[in-house]
Short mmCIF file of C-alpha atoms in Angstrom, two decimals:
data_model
loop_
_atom_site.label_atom_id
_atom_site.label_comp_id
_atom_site.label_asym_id
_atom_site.label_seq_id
_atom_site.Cartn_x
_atom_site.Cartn_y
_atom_site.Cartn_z
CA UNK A 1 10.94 -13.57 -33.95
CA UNK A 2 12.04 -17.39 -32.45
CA UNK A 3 12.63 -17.54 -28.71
CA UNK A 4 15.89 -17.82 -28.55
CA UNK A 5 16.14 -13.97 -30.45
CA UNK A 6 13.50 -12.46 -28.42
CA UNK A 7 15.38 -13.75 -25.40
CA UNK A 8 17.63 -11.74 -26.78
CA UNK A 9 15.88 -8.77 -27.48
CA UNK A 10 14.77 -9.00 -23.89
CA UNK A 11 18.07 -8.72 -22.49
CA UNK A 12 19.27 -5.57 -24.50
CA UNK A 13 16.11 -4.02 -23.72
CA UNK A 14 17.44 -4.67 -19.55
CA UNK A 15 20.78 -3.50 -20.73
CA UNK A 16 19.74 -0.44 -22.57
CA UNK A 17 17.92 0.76 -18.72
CA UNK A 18 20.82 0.05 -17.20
CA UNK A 19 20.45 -3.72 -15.79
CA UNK A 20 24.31 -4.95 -15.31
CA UNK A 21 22.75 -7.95 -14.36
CA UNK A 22 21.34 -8.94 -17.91
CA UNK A 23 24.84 -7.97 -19.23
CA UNK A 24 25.87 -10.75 -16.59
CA UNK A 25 23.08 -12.84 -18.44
CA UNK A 26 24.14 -12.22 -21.92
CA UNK A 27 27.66 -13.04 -20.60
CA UNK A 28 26.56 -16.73 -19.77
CA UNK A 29 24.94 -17.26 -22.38
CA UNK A 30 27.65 -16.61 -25.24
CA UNK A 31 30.74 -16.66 -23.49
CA UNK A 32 31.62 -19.97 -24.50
CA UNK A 33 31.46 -19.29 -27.91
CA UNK A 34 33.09 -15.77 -27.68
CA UNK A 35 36.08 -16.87 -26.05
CA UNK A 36 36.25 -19.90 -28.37
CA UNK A 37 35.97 -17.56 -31.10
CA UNK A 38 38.69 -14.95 -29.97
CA UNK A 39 40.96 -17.64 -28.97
CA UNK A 40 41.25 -18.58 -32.52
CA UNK A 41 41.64 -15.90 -33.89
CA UNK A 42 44.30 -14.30 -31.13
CA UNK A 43 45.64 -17.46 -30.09
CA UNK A 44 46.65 -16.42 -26.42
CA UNK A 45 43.89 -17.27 -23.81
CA UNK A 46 44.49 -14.21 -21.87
CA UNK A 47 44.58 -12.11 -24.66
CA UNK A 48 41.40 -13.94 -25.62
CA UNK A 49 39.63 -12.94 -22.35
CA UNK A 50 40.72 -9.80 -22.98
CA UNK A 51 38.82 -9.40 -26.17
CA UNK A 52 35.62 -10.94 -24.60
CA UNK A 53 35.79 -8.52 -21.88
CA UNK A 54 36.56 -5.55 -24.50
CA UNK A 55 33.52 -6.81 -26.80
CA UNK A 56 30.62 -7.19 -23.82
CA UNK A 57 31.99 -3.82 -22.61
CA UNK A 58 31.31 -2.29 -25.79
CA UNK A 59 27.80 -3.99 -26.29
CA UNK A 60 26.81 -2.55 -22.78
CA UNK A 61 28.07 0.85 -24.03
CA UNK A 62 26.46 1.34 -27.35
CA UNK A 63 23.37 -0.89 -26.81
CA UNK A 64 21.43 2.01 -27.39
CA UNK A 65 22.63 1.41 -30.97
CA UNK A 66 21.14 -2.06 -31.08
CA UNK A 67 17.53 -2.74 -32.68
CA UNK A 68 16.30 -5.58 -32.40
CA UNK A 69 13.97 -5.59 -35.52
CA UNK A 70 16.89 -5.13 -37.63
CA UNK A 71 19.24 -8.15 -35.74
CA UNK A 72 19.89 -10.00 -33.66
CA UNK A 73 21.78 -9.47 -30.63
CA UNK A 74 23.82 -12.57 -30.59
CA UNK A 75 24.96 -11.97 -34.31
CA UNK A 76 26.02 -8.63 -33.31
CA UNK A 77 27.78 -9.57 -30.53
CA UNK A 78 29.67 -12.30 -31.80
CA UNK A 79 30.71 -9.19 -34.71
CA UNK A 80 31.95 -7.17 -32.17
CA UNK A 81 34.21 -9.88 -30.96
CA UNK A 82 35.51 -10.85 -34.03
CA UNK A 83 35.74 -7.18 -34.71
CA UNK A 84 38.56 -6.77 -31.43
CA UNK A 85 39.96 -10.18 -32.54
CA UNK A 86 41.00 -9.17 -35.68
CA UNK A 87 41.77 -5.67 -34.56
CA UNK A 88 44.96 -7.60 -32.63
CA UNK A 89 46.14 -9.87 -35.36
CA UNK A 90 45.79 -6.94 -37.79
CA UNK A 91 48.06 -4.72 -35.52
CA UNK A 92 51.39 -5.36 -37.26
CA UNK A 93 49.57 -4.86 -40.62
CA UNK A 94 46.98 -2.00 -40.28
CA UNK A 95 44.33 -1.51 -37.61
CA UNK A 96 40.76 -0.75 -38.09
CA UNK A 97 38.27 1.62 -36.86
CA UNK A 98 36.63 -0.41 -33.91
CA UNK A 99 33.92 2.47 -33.61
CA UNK A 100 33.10 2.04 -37.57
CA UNK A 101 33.59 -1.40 -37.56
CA UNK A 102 30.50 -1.94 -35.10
CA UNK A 103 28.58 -0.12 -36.34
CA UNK A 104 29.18 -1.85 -39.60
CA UNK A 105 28.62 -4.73 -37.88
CA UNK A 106 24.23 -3.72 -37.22
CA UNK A 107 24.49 -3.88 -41.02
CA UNK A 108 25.76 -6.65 -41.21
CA UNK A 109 24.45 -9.09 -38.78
CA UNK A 110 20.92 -8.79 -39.61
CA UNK A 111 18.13 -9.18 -39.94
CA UNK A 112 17.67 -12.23 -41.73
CA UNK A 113 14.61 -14.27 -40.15
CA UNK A 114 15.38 -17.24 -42.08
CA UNK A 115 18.82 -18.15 -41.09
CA UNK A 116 17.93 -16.71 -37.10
CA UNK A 117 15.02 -19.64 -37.11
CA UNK A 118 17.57 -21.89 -38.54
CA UNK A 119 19.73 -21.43 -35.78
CA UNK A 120 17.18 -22.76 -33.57
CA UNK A 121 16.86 -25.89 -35.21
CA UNK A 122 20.71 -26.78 -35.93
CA UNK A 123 22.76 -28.86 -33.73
CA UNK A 124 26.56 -27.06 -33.27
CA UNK A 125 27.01 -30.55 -34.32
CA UNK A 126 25.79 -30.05 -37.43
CA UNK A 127 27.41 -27.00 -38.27
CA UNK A 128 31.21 -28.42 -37.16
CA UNK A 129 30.25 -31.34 -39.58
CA UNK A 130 29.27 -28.42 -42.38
CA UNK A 131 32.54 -26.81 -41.77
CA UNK A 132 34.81 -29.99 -41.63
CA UNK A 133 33.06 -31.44 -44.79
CA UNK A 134 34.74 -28.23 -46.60
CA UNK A 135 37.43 -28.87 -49.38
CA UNK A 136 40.48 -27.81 -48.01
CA UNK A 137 40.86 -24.95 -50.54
CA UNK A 138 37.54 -23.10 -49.55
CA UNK A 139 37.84 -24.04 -45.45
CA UNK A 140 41.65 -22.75 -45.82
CA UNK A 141 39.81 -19.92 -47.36
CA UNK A 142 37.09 -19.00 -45.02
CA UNK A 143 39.46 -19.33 -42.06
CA UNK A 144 42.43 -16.78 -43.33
CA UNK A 145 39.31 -14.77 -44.18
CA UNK A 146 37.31 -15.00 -40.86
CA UNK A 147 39.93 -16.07 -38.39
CA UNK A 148 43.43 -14.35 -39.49
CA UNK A 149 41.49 -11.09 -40.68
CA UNK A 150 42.65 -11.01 -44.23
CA UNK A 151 40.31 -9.37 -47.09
CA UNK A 152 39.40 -11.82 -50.04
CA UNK A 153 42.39 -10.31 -52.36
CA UNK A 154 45.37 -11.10 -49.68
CA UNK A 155 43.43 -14.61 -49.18
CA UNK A 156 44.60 -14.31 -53.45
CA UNK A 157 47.78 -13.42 -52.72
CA UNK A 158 48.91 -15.93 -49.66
CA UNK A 159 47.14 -19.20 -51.52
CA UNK A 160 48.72 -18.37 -55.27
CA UNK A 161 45.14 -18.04 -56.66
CA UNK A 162 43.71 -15.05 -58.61
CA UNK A 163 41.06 -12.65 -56.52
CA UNK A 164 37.88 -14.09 -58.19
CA UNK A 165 39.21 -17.49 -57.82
CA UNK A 166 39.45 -16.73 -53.24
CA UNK A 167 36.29 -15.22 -53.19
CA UNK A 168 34.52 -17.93 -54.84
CA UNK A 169 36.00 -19.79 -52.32
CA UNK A 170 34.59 -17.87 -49.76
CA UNK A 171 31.41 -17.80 -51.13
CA UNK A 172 30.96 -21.75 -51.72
CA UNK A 173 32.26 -22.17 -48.26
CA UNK A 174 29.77 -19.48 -46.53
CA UNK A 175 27.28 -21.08 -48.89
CA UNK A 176 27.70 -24.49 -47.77
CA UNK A 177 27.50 -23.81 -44.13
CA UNK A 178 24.19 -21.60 -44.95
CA UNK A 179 23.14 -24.73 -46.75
CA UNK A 180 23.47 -26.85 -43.67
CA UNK A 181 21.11 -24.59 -41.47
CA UNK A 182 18.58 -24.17 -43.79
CA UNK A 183 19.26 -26.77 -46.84
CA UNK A 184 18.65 -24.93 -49.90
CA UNK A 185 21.42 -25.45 -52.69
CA UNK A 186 23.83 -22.84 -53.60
CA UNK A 187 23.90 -21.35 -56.86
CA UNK A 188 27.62 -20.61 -58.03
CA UNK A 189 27.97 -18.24 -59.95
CA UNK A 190 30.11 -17.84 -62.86
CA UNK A 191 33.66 -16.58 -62.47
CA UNK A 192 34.27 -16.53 -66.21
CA UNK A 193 33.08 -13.17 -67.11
CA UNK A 194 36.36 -11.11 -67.82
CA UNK A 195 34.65 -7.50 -66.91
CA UNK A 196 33.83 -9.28 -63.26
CA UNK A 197 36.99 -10.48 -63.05
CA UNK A 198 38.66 -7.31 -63.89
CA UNK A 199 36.41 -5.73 -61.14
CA UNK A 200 37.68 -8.16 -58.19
CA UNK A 201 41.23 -8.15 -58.70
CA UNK A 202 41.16 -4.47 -58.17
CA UNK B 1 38.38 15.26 -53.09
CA UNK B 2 37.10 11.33 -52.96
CA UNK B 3 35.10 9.74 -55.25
CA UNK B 4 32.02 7.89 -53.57
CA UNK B 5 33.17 3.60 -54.92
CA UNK B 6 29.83 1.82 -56.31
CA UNK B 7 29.11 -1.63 -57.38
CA UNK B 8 26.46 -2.79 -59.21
CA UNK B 9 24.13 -5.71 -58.47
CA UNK B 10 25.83 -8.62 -59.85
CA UNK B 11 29.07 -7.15 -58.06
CA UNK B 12 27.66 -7.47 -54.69
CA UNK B 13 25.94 -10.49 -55.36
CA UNK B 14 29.59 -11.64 -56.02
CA UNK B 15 31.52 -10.25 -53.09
CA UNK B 16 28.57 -10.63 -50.45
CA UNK B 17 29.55 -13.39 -48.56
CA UNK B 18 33.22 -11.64 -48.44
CA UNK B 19 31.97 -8.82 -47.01
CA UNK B 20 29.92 -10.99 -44.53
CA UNK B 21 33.27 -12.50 -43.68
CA UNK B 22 34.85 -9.20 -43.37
CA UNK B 23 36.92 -9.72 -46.30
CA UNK B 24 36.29 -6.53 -48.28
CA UNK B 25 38.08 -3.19 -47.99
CA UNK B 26 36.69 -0.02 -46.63
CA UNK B 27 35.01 1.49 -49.89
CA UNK B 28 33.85 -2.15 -50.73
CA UNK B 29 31.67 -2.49 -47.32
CA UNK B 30 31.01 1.18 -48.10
CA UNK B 31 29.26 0.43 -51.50
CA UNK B 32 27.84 -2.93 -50.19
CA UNK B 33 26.11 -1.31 -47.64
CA UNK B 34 24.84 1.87 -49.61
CA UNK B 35 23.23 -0.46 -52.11
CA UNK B 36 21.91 -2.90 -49.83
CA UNK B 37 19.99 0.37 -48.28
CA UNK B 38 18.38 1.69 -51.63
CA UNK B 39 18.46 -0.95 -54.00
CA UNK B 40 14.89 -2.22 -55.26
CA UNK B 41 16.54 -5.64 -56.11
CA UNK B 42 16.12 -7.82 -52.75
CA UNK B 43 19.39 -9.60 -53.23
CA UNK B 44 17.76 -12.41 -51.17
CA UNK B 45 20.73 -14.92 -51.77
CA UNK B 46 23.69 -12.05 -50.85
CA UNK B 47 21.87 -11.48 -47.60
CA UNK B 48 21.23 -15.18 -46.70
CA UNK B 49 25.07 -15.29 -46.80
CA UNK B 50 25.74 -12.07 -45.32
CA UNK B 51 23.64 -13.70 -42.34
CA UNK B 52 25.75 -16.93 -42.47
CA UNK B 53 28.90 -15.58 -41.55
CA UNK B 54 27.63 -14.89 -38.05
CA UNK B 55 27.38 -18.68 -37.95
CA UNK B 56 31.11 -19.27 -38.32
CA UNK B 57 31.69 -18.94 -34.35
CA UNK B 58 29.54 -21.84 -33.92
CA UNK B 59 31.63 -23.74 -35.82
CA UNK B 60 34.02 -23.99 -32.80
CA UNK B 61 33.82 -26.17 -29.98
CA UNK B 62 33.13 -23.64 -26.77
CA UNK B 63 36.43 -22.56 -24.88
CA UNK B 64 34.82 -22.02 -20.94
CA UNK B 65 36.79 -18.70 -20.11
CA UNK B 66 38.63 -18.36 -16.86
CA UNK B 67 36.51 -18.01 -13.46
CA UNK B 68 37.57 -14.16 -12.78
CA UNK B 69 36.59 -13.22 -16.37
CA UNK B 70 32.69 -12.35 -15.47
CA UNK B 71 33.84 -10.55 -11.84
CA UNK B 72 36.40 -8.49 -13.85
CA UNK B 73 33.62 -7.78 -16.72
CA UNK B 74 30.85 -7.19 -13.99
CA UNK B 75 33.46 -4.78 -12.19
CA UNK B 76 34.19 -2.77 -15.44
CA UNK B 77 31.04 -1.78 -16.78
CA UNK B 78 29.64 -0.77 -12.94
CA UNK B 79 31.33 1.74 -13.32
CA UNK B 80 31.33 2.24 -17.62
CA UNK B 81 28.48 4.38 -18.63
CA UNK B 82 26.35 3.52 -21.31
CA UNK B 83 26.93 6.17 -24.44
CA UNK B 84 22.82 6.92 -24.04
CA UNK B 85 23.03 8.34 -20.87
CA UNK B 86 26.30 9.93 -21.11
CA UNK B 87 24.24 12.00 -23.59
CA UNK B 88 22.12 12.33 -21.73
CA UNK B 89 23.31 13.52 -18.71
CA UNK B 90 25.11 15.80 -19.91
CA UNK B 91 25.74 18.76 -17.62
CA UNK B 92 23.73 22.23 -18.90
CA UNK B 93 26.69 24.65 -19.88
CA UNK B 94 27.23 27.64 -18.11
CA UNK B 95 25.83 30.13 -21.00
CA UNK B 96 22.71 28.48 -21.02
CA UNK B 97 20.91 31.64 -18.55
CA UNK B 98 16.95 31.87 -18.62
CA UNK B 99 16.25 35.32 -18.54
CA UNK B 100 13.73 36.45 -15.61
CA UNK B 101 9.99 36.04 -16.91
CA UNK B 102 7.72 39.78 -17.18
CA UNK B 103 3.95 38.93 -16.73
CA UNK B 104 2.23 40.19 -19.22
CA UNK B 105 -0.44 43.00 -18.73
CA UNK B 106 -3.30 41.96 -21.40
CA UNK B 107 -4.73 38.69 -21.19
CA UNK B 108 -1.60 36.69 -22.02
CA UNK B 109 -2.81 34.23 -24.46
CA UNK B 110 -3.98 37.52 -26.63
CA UNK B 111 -0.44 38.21 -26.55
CA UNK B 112 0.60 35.94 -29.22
CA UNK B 113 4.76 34.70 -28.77
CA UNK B 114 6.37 36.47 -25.85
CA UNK B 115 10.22 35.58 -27.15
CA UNK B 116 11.97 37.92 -24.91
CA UNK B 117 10.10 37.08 -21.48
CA UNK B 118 11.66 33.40 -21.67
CA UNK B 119 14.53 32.47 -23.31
CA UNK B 120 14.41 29.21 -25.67
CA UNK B 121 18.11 28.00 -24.79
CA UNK B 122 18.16 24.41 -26.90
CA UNK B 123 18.51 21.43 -26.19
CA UNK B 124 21.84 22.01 -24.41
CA UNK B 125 20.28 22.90 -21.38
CA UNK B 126 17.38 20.53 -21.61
CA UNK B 127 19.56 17.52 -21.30
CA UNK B 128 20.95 19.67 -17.94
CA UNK B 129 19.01 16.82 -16.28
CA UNK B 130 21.99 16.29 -13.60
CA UNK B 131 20.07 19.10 -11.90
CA UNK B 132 17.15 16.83 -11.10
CA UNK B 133 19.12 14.76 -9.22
CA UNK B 134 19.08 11.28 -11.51
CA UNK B 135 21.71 9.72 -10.69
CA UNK B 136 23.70 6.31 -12.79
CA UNK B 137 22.22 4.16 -10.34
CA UNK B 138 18.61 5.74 -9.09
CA UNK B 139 15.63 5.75 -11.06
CA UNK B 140 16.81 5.09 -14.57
CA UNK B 141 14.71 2.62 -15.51
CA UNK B 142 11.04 4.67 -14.16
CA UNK B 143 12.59 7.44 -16.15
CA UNK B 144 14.19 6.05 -19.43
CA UNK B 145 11.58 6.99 -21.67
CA UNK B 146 12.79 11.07 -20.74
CA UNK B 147 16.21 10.76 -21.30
CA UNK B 148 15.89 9.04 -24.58
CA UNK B 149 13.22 11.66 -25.47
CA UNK B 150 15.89 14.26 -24.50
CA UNK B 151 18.77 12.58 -25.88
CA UNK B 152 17.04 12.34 -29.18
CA UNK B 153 15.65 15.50 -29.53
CA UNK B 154 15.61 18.27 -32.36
CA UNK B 155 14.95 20.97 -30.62
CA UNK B 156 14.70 21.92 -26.72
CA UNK B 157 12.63 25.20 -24.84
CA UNK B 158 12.76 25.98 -21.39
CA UNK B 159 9.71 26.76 -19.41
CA UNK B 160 9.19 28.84 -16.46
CA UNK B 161 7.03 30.53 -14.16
CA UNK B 162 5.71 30.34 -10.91
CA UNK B 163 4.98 27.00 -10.90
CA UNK B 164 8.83 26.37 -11.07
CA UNK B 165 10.41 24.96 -14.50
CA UNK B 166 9.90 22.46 -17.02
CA UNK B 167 11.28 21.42 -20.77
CA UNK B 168 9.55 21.54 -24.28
CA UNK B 169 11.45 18.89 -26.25
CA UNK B 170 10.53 18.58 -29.87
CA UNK B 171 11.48 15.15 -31.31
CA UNK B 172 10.42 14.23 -34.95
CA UNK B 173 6.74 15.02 -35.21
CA UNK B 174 6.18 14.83 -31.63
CA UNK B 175 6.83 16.96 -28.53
CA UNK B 176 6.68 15.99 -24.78
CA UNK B 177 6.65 18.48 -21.78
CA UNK B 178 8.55 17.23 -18.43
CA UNK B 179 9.17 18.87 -15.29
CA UNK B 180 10.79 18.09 -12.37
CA UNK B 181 9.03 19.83 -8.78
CA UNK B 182 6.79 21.22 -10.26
CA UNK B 183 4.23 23.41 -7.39
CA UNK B 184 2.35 20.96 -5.91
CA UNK B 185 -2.03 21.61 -6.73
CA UNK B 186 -5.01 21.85 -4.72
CA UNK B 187 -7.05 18.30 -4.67
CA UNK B 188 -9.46 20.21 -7.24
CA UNK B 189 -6.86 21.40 -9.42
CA UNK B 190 -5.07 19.97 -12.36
CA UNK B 191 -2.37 21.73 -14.92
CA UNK B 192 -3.77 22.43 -18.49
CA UNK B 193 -0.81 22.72 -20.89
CA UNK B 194 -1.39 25.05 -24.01
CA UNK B 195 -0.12 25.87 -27.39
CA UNK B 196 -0.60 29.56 -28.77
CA UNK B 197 0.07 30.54 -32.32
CA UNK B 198 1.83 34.09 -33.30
CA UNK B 199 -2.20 35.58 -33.37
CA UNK B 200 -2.60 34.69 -29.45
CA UNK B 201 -4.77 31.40 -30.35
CA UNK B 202 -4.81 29.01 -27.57
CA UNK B 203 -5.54 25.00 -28.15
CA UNK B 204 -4.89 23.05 -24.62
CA UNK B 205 -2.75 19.40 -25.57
CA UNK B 206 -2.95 18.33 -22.44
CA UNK B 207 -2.63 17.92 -18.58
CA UNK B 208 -1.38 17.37 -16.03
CA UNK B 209 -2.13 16.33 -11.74
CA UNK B 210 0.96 14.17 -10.58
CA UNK B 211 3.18 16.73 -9.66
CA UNK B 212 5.51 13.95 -8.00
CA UNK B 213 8.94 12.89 -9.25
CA UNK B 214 9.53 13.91 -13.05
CA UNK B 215 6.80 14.50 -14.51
CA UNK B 216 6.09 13.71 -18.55
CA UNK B 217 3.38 14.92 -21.00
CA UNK B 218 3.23 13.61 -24.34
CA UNK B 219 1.62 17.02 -25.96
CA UNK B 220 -1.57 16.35 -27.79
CA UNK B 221 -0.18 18.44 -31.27
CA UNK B 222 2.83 18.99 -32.74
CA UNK B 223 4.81 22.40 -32.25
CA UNK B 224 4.26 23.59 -35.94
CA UNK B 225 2.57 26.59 -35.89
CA UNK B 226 2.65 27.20 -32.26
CA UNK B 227 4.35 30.07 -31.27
CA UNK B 228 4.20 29.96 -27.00
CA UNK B 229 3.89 27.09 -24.80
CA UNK B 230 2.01 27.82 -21.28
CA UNK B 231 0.53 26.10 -18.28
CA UNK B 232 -2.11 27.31 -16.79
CA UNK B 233 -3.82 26.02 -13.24
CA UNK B 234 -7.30 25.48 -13.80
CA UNK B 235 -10.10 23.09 -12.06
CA UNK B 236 -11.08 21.03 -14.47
CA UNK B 237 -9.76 21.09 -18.21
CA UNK B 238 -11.19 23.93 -20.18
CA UNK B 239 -11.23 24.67 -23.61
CA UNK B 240 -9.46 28.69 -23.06
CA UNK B 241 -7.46 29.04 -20.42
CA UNK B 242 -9.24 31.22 -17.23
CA UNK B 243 -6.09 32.16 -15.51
CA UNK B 244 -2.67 33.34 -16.07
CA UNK B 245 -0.07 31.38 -16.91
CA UNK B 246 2.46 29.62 -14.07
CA UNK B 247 4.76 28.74 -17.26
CA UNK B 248 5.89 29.86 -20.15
CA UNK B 249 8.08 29.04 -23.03
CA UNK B 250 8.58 31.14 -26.02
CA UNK B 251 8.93 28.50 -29.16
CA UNK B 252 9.92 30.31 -31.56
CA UNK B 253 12.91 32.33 -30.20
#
């Protein structure tokens, strides 16, 4: 576990006792980059804040559902925010189960040891070049996915592209930006098999 | 009726990094995460990507949120409990009655279980810990390790006697005993905690002297088998107990 994580894993085990002030610490740690990530996604700055505040609310509620051997606590968090983010642009289509959705998002956020130590040793620098470097197709791709809230199919429908066609967008773009944290090449895979095909457009 | 959605390797291989994103439907993230759990292939790359979604917020350049944002945070969750010790803290309901106790007139650990002097009421009135007084903001932290012990528990038995009352609380393979008040002891005394089988067998799993505060007891055994639960008050710890017991808790009622 790098520093940085069991920093982490300090600070939920405060919050999980009780200690508002290590929520206060968590706070000023990642609240740059949770209100920079709601605000894209919302695009109101109040409603933003409001998010934030919704999402570290939450964390201090169901900490007791965070382990740290299986995550980390800043990958969860920054879930949860994305989670309420999305929740609001989904509204006029269809809203999602915040409660599921978090817990979903333990699953998903870790662990992955590789990629946490990573972290450590990438610049934010780095990572904006990673995601600027994109083609426009799979960046155009990644952000309807992750910052409009759309599932890999509607990404099909709103760019004109078939559904295996988006997600290996989606998957060269994630790919890339893993690449850039821990340099290993990505392996695409190949969209030609008909039966796979079949199975994505569904 | 539903029919459970699966996907086979090469499928999630192919949608991980969606699902990382968010991307997938429901049943999708459903199947993903069902396979992820008891599949024997490690699907190394699919959760490398999985894991690099959670970088795409560092992608952005860091938006410093308004000034009143952490007072307005730090305001809320004063006064938001945590879901833990809602559970917790749960107040005992009102049906949850322990029956008086009737002292036994043989030796009582010949007895074997004694199910209708104490009532076993659960783990409902186990987490009744509102009645010892812990409050949101007092002594959470000393006394964290009881209410996740109680908020995690399978099974719950009250204990009572002279001595006052206490809590059996069965969790997994384990069982603690805790007591709040408990009558204070003699400098040369101690509490010698016991487990009795159906045939009146006694084995002691533990002790106890700090009668201050809440008081915890990780039991040496398990509950399997064990039929009655007793303290006795003894000088030193002894392998049969030499005097009657101060509590009691039928186990198997």
């Amino acid at each position: 576990m790098n520093e940085d994580r069991r920093a982490d894993a300090q600070l939920a085990d405060r919050i999980r006792i009780g200690d508002t002030e290590a929520l206060g610490e968590l706070y000023d740690r990642y609240a740059g980059t949770a209100t920079a990530t709601a605000l894209r996604v919302v695009g109101s700055r109040e409603e933003a804040e409001d998010v934030v505040h919704d999402a570290f609310v939450a964390v201090w509620r169901k900490i007791d559902r965070f382990d740290a051997e299986r995550g980390a606590l800043r990958a969860w968090l920054m879930t949860v925010v994305h989670n309420r983010a999305i929740d609001r642009v989904r509204a006029r289509r269809a809203s999602i189960d915040l409660d599921d959705a978090d817990e979903r998002s333990l699953l998903r956020t870790g662990p992955n040891p590789t990629m946490e130590e990573a972290l450590t040793r990438a610049s934010a620098g780095d990572l904006r070049a990673a995601m600027a470097s994109l083609p426009d197709d799979q960046r155009r791709a990644l952000e309807l996915a992750y910052f409009e809230g759309y599932t890999y199919r509607e990404v099909a429908e709103l760019t004109g592209v078939p559904a295996g066609t988006a997600n290996g967008r989606l998957r060269l773009a994630l790919g890339k930006l893993r690449d850039a944290l821990i340099g290993t090449a990505a392996a695409p895979l190949n969209f030609g098999d008909a039966s796979l095909r079949k199975d994505l457009s569904r | 009726m539903t029919t459970q959605f699966d996907i086979d390797c090469r499928t999630l291989d192919e949608i991980a990094a969606a699902y990382g994103l968010g991307a997938v439907d429901a049943h999708e993230a459903d199947a993903i995460e069902r396979h992820l759990d008891g599949c024997a292939h490690p699907h190394a790359d699919a959760r490398e990507l999985i894991a690099a979604a959670s970088v795409v917020p560092m992608t952005l350049e860091p938006a410093i949120p308004s000034n009143g944002l952490r007072g307005r945070l730090m305001a809320t969750i004063a006064e938001t409990p945590q879901e833990h010790r809602v559970a917790a803290l749960a107040p005992a309901p009102r049906a949850a009655v322990i029956e008086p106790m009737t002292m036994p007139r043989r030796p009582w650990w010949q007895l074997g279980s004694t199910p209708s002097a104490v009532a076993a009421v659960g783990l409902a009135a186990a987490v009744g810990l509102g009645a010892w007084g812990i409050s949101l903001n007092g002594e959470l932290a000393e006394r964290d390790a009881a209410l996740r012990a109680v908020a995690s528990a399978d099974a719950a038995y009250v204990a009572q006697g002279d001595a006052g009352r206490g809590w059996v609380i069965e969790t997994g393979d384990r069982a603690i005993f805790m007591a709040d008040g408990l009558a204070d002891l003699a400098t040369d005394q101690l509490y010698e905690l016991w487990l009795m089988d159906a045939d009146g067998n006694a084995v002691a799993v533990g002790t106890l002297t700090d009668t201050d505060g809440v008081a915890i007891v990780t039991l040496e055994r398990d509950l399997d088998d064990a039929a009655t639960f007793a303290v006795t008050v003894e000088t030193e710890r002894v392998e049969q107990p030499t005097t009657a017991p101060v509590l009691v808790a039928a186990l198997d009622a």
